[in-house]
PDB file of C-alpha atoms in Angstrom:
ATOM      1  CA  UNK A  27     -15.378  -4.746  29.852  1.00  0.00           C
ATOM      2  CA  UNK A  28     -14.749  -1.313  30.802  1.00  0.00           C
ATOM      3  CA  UNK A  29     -16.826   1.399  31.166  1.00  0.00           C
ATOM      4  CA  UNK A  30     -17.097   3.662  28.048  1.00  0.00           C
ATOM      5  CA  UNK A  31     -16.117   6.888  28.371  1.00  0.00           C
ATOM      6  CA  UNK A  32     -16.813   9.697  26.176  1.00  0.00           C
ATOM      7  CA  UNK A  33     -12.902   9.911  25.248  1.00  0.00           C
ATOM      8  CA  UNK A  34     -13.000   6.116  24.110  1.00  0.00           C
ATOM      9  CA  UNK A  35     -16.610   6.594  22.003  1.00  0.00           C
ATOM     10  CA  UNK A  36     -14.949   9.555  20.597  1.00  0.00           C
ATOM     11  CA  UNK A  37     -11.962   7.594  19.430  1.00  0.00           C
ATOM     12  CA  UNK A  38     -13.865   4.455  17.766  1.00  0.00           C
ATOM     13  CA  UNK A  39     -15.865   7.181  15.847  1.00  0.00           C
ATOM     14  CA  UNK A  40     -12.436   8.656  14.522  1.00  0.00           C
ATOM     15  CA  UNK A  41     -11.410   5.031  14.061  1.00  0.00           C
ATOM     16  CA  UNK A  42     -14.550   4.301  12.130  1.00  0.00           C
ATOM     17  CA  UNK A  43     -14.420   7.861  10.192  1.00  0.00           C
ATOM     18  CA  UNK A  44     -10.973   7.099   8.750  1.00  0.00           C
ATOM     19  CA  UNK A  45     -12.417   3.499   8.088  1.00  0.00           C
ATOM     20  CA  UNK A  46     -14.922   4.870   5.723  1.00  0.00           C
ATOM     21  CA  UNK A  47     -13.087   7.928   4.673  1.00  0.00           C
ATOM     22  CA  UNK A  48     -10.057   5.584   3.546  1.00  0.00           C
ATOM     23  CA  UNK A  49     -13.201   3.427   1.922  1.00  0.00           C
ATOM     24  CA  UNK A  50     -14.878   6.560   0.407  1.00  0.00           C
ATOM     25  CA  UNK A  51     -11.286   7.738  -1.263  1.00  0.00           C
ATOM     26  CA  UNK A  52     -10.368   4.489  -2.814  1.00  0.00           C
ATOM     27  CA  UNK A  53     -14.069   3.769  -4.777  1.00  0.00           C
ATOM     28  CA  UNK A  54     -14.346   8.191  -6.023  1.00  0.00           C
ATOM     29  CA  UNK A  55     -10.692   7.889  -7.158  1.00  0.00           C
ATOM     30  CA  UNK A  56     -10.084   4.336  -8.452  1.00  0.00           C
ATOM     31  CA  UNK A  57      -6.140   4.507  -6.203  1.00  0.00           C
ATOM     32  CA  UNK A  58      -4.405   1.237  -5.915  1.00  0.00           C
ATOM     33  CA  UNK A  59      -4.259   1.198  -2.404  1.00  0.00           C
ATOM     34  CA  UNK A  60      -6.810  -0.574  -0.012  1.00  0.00           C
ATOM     35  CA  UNK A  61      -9.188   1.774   1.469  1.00  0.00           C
ATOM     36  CA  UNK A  62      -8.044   0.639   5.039  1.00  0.00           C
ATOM     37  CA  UNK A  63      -4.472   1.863   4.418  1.00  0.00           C
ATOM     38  CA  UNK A  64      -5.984   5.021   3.256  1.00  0.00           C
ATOM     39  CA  UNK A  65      -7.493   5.326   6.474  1.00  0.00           C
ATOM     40  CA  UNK A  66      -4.805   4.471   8.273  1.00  0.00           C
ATOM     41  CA  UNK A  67      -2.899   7.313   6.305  1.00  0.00           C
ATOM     42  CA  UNK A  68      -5.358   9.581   7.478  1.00  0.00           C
ATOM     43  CA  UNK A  69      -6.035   8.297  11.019  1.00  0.00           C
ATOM     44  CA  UNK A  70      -1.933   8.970  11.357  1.00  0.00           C
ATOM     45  CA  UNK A  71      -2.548  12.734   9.428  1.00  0.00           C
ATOM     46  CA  UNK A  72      -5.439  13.159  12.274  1.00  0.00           C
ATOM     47  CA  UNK A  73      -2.921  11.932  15.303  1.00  0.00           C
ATOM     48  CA  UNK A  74      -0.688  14.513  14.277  1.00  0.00           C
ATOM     49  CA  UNK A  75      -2.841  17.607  14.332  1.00  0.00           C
ATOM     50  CA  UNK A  76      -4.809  16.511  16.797  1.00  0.00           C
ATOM     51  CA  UNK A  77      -2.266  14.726  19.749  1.00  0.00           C
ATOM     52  CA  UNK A  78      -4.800  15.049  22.292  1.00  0.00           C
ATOM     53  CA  UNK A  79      -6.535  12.327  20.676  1.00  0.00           C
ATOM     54  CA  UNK A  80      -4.193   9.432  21.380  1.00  0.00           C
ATOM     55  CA  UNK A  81      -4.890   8.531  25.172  1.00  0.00           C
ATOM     56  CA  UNK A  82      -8.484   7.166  24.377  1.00  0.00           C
ATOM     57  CA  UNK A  83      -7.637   6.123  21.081  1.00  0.00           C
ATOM     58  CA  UNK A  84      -4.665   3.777  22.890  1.00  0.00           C
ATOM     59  CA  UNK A  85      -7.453   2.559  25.700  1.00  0.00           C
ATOM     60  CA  UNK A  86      -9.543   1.688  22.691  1.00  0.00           C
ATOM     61  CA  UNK A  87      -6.548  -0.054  20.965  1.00  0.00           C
ATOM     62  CA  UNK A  88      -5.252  -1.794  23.817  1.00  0.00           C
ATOM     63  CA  UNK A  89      -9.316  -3.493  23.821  1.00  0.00           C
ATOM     64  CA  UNK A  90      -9.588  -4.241  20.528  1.00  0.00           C
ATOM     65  CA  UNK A  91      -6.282  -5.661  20.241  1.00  0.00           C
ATOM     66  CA  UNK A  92      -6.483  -7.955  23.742  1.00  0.00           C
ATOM     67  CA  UNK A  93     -10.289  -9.179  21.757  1.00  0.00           C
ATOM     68  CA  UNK A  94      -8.237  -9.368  18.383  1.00  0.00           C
ATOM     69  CA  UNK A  95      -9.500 -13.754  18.424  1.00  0.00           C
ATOM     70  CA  UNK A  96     -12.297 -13.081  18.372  1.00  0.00           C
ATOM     71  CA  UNK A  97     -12.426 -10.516  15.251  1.00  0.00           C
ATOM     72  CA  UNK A  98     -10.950 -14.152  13.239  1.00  0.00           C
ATOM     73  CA  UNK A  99     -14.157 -16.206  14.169  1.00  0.00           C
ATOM     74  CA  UNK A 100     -16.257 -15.257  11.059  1.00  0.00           C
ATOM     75  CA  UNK A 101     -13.236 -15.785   8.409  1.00  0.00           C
ATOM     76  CA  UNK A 102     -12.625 -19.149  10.069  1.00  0.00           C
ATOM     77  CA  UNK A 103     -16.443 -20.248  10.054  1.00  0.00           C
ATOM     78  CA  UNK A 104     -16.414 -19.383   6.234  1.00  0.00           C
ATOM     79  CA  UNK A 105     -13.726 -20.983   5.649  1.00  0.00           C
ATOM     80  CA  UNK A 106     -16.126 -23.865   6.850  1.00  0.00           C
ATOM     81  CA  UNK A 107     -18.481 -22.983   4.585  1.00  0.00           C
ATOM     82  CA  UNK A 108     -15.435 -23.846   1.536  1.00  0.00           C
ATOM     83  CA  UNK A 109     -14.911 -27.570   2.088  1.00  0.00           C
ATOM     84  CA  UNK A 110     -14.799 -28.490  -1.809  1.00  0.00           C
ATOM     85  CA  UNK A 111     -12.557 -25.199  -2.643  1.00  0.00           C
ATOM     86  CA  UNK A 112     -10.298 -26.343   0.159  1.00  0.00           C
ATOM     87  CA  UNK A 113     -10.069 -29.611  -0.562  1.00  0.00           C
ATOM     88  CA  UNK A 114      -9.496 -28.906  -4.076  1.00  0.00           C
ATOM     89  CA  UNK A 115      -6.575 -26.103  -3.413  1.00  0.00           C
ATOM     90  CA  UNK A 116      -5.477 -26.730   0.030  1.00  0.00           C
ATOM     91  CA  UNK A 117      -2.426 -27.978  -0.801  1.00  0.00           C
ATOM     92  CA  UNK A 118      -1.869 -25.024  -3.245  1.00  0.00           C
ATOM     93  CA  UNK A 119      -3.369 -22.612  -0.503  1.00  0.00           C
ATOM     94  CA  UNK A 120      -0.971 -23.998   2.017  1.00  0.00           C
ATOM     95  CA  UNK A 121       1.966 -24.240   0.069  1.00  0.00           C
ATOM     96  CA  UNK A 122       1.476 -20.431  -0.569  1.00  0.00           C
ATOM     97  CA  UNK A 123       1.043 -18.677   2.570  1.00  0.00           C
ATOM     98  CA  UNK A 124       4.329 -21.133   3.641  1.00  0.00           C
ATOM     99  CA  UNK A 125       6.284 -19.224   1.221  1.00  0.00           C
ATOM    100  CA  UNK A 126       5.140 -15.934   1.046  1.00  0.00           C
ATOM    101  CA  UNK A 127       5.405 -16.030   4.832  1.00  0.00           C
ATOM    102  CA  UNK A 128       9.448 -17.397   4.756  1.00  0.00           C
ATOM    103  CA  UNK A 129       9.797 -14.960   1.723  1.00  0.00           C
ATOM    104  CA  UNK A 130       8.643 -11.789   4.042  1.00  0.00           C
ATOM    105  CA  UNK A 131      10.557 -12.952   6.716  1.00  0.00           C
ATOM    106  CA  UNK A 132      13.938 -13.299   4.710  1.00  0.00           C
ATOM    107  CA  UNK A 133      13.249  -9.866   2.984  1.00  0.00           C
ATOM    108  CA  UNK A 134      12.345  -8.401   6.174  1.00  0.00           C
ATOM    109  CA  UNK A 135      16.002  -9.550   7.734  1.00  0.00           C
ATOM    110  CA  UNK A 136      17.980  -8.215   4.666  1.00  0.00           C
ATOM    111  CA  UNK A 137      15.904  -4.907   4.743  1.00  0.00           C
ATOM    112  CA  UNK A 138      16.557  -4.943   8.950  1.00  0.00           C
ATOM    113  CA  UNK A 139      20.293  -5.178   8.617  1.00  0.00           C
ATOM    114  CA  UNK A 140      20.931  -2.965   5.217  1.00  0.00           C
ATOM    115  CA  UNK A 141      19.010  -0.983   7.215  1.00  0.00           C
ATOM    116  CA  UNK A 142      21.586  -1.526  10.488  1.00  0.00           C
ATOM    117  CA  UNK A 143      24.823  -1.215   8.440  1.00  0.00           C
ATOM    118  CA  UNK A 144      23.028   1.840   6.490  1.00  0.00           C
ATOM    119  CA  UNK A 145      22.312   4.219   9.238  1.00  0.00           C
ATOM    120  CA  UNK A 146      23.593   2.855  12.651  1.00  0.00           C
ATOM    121  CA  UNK A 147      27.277   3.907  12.875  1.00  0.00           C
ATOM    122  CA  UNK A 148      30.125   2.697  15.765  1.00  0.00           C
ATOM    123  CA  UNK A 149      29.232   6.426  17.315  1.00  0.00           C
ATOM    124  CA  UNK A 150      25.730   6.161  17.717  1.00  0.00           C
ATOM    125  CA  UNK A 151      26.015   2.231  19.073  1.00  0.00           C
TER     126      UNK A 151
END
């Protein structure tokens, strides 16, 4: 693990601020979006007044995201804990994620290449 510097403590408090900021904003106001993407909104507002931020927030990144397994071991030891719901919706469960997953995918290609044909012309090719 490396060494924390003051930089990198600095940017998992601003990554934990925005965290319960975002949290904060959705429970006072009752908004329809997650607190986390609320946070993210505002951890992007910060990175943008504040540029000088980004080096140890990226070192800080970089970790969490190379330890990213290992953030899935509690949701996979609960699902443990949900034998009889599994067993009695697995096959619903299953059958869900399948299709919502090839449903994103397929919207995400038709959005990608509207997208192409929208604003990528011969010139700029």
């Amino acid at each position: 693990m490396p060494c924390l510097t003051a930089g990198m403590l600095r940017a998992i408090f601003l990554l934990l601020a925005c965290q319960l900021a975002g949290e904060a904003i959705h429970r006072l106001t009752g908004l329809a979006l997650p607190g986390s993407v609320i946070g993210m909104v505002l951890l992007v507002g910060w990175l943008a007044l504040v540029p000088l931020e980004r080096p140890g927030l990226v070192a800080v990144a970089g970790w969490l995201t190379a330890h990213l397994a290992v953030m899935f071991v509690p949701a996979a030891v609960g699902l443990i804990d949900e034998g009889a719901a599994l067993s009695a919706y697995g096959i619903g469960l299953v059958a869900a994620t399948i299709v919502s997953t090839v449903l994103t995918l397929v919207v995400t290609a038709l959005v990608f290449r509207w997208a192409l044909a929208r604003f990528v012309t011969e010139d700029s090719a």
